[in-house]
mmCIF file with all atom_site columns, C-alpha atoms in Angstrom:
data_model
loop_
_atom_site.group_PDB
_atom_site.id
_atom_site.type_symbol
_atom_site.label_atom_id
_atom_site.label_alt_id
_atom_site.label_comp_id
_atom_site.label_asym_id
_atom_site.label_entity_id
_atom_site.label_seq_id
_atom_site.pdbx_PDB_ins_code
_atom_site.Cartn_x
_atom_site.Cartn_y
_atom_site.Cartn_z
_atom_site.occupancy
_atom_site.B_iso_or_equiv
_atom_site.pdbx_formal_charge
_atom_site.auth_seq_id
_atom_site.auth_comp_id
_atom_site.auth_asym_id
_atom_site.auth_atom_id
_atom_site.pdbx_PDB_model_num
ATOM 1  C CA . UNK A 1 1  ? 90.741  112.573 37.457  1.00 0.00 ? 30  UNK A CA 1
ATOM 2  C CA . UNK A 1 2  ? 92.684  113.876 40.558  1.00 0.00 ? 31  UNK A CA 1
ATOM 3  C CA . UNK A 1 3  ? 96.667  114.390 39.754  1.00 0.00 ? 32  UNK A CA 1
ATOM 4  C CA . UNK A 1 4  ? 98.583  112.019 42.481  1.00 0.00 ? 33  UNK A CA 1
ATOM 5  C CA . UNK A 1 5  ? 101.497 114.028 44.278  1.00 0.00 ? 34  UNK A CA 1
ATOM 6  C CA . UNK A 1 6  ? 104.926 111.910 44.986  1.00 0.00 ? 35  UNK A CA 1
ATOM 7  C CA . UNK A 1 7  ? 106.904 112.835 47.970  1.00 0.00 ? 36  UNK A CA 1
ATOM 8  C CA . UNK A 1 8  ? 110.330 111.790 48.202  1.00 0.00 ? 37  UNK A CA 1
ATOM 9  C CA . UNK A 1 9  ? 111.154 109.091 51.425  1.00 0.00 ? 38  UNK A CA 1
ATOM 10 C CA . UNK A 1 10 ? 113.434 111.209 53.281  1.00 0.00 ? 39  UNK A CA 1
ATOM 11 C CA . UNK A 1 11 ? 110.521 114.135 53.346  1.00 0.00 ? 40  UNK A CA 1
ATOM 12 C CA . UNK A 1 12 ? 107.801 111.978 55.000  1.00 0.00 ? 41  UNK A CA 1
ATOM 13 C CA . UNK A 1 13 ? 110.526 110.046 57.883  1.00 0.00 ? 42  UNK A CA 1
ATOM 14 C CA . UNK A 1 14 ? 112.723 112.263 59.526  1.00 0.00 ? 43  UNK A CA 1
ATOM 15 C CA . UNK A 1 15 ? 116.207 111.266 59.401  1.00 0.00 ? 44  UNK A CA 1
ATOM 16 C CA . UNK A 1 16 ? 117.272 108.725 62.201  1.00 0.00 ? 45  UNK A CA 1
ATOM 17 C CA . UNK A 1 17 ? 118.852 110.412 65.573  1.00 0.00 ? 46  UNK A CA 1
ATOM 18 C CA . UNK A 1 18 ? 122.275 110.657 65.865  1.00 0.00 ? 47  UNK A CA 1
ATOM 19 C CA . UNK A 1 19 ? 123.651 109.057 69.143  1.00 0.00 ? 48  UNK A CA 1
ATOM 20 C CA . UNK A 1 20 ? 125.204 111.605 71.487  1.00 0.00 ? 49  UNK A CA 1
ATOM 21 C CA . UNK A 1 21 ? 128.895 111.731 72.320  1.00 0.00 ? 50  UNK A CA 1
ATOM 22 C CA . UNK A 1 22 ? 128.137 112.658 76.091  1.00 0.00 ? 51  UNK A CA 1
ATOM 23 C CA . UNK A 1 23 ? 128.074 110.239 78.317  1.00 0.00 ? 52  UNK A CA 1
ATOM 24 C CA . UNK A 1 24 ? 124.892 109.955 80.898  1.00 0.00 ? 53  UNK A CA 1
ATOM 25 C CA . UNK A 1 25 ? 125.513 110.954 84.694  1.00 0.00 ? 54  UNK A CA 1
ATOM 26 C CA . UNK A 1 26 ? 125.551 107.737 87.087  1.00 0.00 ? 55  UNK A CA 1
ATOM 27 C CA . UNK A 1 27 ? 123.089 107.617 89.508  1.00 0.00 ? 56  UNK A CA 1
ATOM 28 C CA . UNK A 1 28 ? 122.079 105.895 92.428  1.00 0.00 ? 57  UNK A CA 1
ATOM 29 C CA . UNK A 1 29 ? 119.668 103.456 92.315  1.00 0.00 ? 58  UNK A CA 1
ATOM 30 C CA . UNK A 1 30 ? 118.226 102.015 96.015  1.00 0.00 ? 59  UNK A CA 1
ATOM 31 C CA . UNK A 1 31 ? 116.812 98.842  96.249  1.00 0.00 ? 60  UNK A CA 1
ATOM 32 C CA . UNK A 1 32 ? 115.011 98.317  99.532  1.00 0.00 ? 61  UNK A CA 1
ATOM 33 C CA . UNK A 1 33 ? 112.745 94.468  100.396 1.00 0.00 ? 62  UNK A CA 1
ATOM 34 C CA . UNK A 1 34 ? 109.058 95.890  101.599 1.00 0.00 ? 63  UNK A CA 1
ATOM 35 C CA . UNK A 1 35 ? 109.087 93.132  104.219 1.00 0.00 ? 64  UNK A CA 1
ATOM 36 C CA . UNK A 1 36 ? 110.800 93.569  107.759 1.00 0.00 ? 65  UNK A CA 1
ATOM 37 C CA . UNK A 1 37 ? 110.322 90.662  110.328 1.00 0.00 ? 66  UNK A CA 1
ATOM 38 C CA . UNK A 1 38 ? 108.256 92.877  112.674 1.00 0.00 ? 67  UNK A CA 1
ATOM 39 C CA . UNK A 1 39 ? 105.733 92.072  110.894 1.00 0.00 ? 68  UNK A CA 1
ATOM 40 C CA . UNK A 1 40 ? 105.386 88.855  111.891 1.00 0.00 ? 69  UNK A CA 1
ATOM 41 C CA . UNK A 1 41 ? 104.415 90.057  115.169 1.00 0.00 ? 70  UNK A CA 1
ATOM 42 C CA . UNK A 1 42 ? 100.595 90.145  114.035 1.00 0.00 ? 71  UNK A CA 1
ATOM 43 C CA . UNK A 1 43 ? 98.139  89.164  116.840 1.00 0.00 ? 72  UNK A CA 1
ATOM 44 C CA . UNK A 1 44 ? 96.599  87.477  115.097 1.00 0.00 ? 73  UNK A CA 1
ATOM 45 C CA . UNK A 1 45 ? 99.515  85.405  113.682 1.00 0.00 ? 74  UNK A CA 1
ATOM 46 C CA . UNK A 1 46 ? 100.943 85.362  117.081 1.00 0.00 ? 75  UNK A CA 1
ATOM 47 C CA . UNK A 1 47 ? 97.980  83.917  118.131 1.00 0.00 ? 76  UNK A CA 1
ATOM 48 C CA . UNK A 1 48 ? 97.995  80.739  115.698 1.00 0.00 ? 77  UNK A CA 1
ATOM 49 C CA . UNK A 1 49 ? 101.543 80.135  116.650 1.00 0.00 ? 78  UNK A CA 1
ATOM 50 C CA . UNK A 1 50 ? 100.809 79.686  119.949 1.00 0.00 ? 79  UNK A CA 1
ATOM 51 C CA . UNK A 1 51 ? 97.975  77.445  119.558 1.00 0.00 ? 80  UNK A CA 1
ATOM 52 C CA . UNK A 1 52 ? 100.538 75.394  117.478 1.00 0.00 ? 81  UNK A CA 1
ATOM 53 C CA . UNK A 1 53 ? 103.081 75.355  120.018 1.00 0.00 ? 82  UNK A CA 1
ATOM 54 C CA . UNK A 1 54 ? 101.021 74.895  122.725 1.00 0.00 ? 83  UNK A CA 1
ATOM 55 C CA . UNK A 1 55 ? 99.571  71.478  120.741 1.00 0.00 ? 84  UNK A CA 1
ATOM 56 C CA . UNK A 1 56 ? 103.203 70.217  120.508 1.00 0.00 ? 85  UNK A CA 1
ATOM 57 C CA . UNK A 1 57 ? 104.131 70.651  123.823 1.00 0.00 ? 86  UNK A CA 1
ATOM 58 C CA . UNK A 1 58 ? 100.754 69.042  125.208 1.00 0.00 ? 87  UNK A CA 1
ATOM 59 C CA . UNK A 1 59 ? 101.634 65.618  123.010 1.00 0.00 ? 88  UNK A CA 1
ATOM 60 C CA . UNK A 1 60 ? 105.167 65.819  124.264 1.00 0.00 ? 89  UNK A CA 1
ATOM 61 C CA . UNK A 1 61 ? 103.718 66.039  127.588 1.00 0.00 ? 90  UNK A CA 1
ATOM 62 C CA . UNK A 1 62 ? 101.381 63.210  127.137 1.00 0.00 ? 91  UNK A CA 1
ATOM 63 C CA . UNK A 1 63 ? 104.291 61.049  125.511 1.00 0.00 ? 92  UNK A CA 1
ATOM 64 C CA . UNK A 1 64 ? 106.339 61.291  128.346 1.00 0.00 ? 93  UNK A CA 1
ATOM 65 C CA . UNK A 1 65 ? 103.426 60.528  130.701 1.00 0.00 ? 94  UNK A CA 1
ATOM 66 C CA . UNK A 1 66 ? 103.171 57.120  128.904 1.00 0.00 ? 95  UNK A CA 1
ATOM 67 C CA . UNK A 1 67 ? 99.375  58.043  127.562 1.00 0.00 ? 96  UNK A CA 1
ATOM 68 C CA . UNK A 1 68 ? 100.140 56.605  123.841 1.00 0.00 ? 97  UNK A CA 1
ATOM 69 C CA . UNK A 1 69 ? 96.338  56.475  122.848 1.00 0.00 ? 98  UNK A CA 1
ATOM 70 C CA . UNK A 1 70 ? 95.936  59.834  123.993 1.00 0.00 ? 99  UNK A CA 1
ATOM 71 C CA . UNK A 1 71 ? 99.046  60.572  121.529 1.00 0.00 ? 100 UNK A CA 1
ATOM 72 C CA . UNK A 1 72 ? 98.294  58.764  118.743 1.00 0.00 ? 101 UNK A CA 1
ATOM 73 C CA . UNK A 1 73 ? 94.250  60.825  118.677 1.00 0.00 ? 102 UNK A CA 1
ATOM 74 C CA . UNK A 1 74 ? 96.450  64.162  119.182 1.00 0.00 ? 103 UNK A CA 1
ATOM 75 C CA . UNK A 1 75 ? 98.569  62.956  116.414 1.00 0.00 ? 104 UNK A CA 1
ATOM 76 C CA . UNK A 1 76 ? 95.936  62.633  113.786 1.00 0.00 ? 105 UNK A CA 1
ATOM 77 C CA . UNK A 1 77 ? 94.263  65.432  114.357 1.00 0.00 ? 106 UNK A CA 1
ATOM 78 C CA . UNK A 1 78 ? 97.067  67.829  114.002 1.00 0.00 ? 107 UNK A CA 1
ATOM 79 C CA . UNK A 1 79 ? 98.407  65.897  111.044 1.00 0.00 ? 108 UNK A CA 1
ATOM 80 C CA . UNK A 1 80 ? 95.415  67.177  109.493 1.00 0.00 ? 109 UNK A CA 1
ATOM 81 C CA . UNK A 1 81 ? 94.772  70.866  111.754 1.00 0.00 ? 110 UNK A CA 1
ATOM 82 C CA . UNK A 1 82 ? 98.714  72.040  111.224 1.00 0.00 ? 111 UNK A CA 1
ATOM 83 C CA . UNK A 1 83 ? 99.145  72.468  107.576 1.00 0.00 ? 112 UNK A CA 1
ATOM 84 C CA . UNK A 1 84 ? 95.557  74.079  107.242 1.00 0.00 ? 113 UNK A CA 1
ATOM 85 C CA . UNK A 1 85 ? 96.642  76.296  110.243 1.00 0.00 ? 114 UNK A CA 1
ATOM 86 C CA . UNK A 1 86 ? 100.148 76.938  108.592 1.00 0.00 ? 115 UNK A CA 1
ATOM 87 C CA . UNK A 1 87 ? 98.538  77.655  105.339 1.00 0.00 ? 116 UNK A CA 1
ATOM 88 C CA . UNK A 1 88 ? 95.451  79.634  106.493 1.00 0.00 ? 117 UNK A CA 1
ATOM 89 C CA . UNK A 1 89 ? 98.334  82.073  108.346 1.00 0.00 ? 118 UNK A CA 1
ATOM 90 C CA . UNK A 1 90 ? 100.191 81.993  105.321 1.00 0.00 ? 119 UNK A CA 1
ATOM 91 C CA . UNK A 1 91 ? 97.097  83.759  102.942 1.00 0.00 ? 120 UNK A CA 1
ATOM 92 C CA . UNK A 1 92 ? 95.999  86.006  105.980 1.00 0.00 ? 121 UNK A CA 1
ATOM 93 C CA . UNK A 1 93 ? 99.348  87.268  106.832 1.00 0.00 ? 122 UNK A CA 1
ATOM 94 C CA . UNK A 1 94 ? 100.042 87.901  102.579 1.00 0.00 ? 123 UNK A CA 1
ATOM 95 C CA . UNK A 1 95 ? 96.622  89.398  102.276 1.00 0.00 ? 124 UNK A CA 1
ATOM 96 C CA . UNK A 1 96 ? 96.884  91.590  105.009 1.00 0.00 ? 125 UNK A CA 1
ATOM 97 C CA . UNK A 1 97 ? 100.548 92.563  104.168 1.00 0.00 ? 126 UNK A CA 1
ATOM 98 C CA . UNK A 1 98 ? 101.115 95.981  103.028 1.00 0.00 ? 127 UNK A CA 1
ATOM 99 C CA . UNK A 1 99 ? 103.593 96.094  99.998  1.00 0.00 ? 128 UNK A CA 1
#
């Protein structure tokens, strides 16, 4: 039968550290945002937003000319064609984004 050894508690966990009395040297810490508003000037981007404009100043056009029918077709397609537009831009402009 094998003899069992005992150690004491303080031999198998060393002590706890004692806190140091200096204090720590301040540093500077930058913070920069990755995202400057240049990039917004994507062709492709640039591109969509023109088409968009371009829509809205063709129905303002037609409004004024007194074509409502005209108007009211241009009106629902882009109530469906904008927010797919905005939101297509939106993914392609975060997936091609370099953070």
């Amino acid at each position: 039968m094998r003899k069992t050894q005992r150690f004491p508690f303080r031999k198998i966990f060393s002590p706890s550290p004692k806190p140091s009395f200096t204090r720590p040297r301040p540093f500077r810490a930058y913070s920069f945002v990755p995202f400057s508003p240049l990039a917004l000037l994507d062709p492709t981007i640039l591109t969509i937003e023109g088409i968009v404009l371009g829509i809205a100043i063709i129905e303002r056009v037609l409004e004024g000319w007194g074509v409502i029918d005209l108007v009211d077709q241009f009106a629902k397609v882009t109530r469906f064609i904008l927010p797919v537009t905005f939101y297509s831009a939106l993914i392609y402009f975060f997936a091609t984004f370099m953070f």
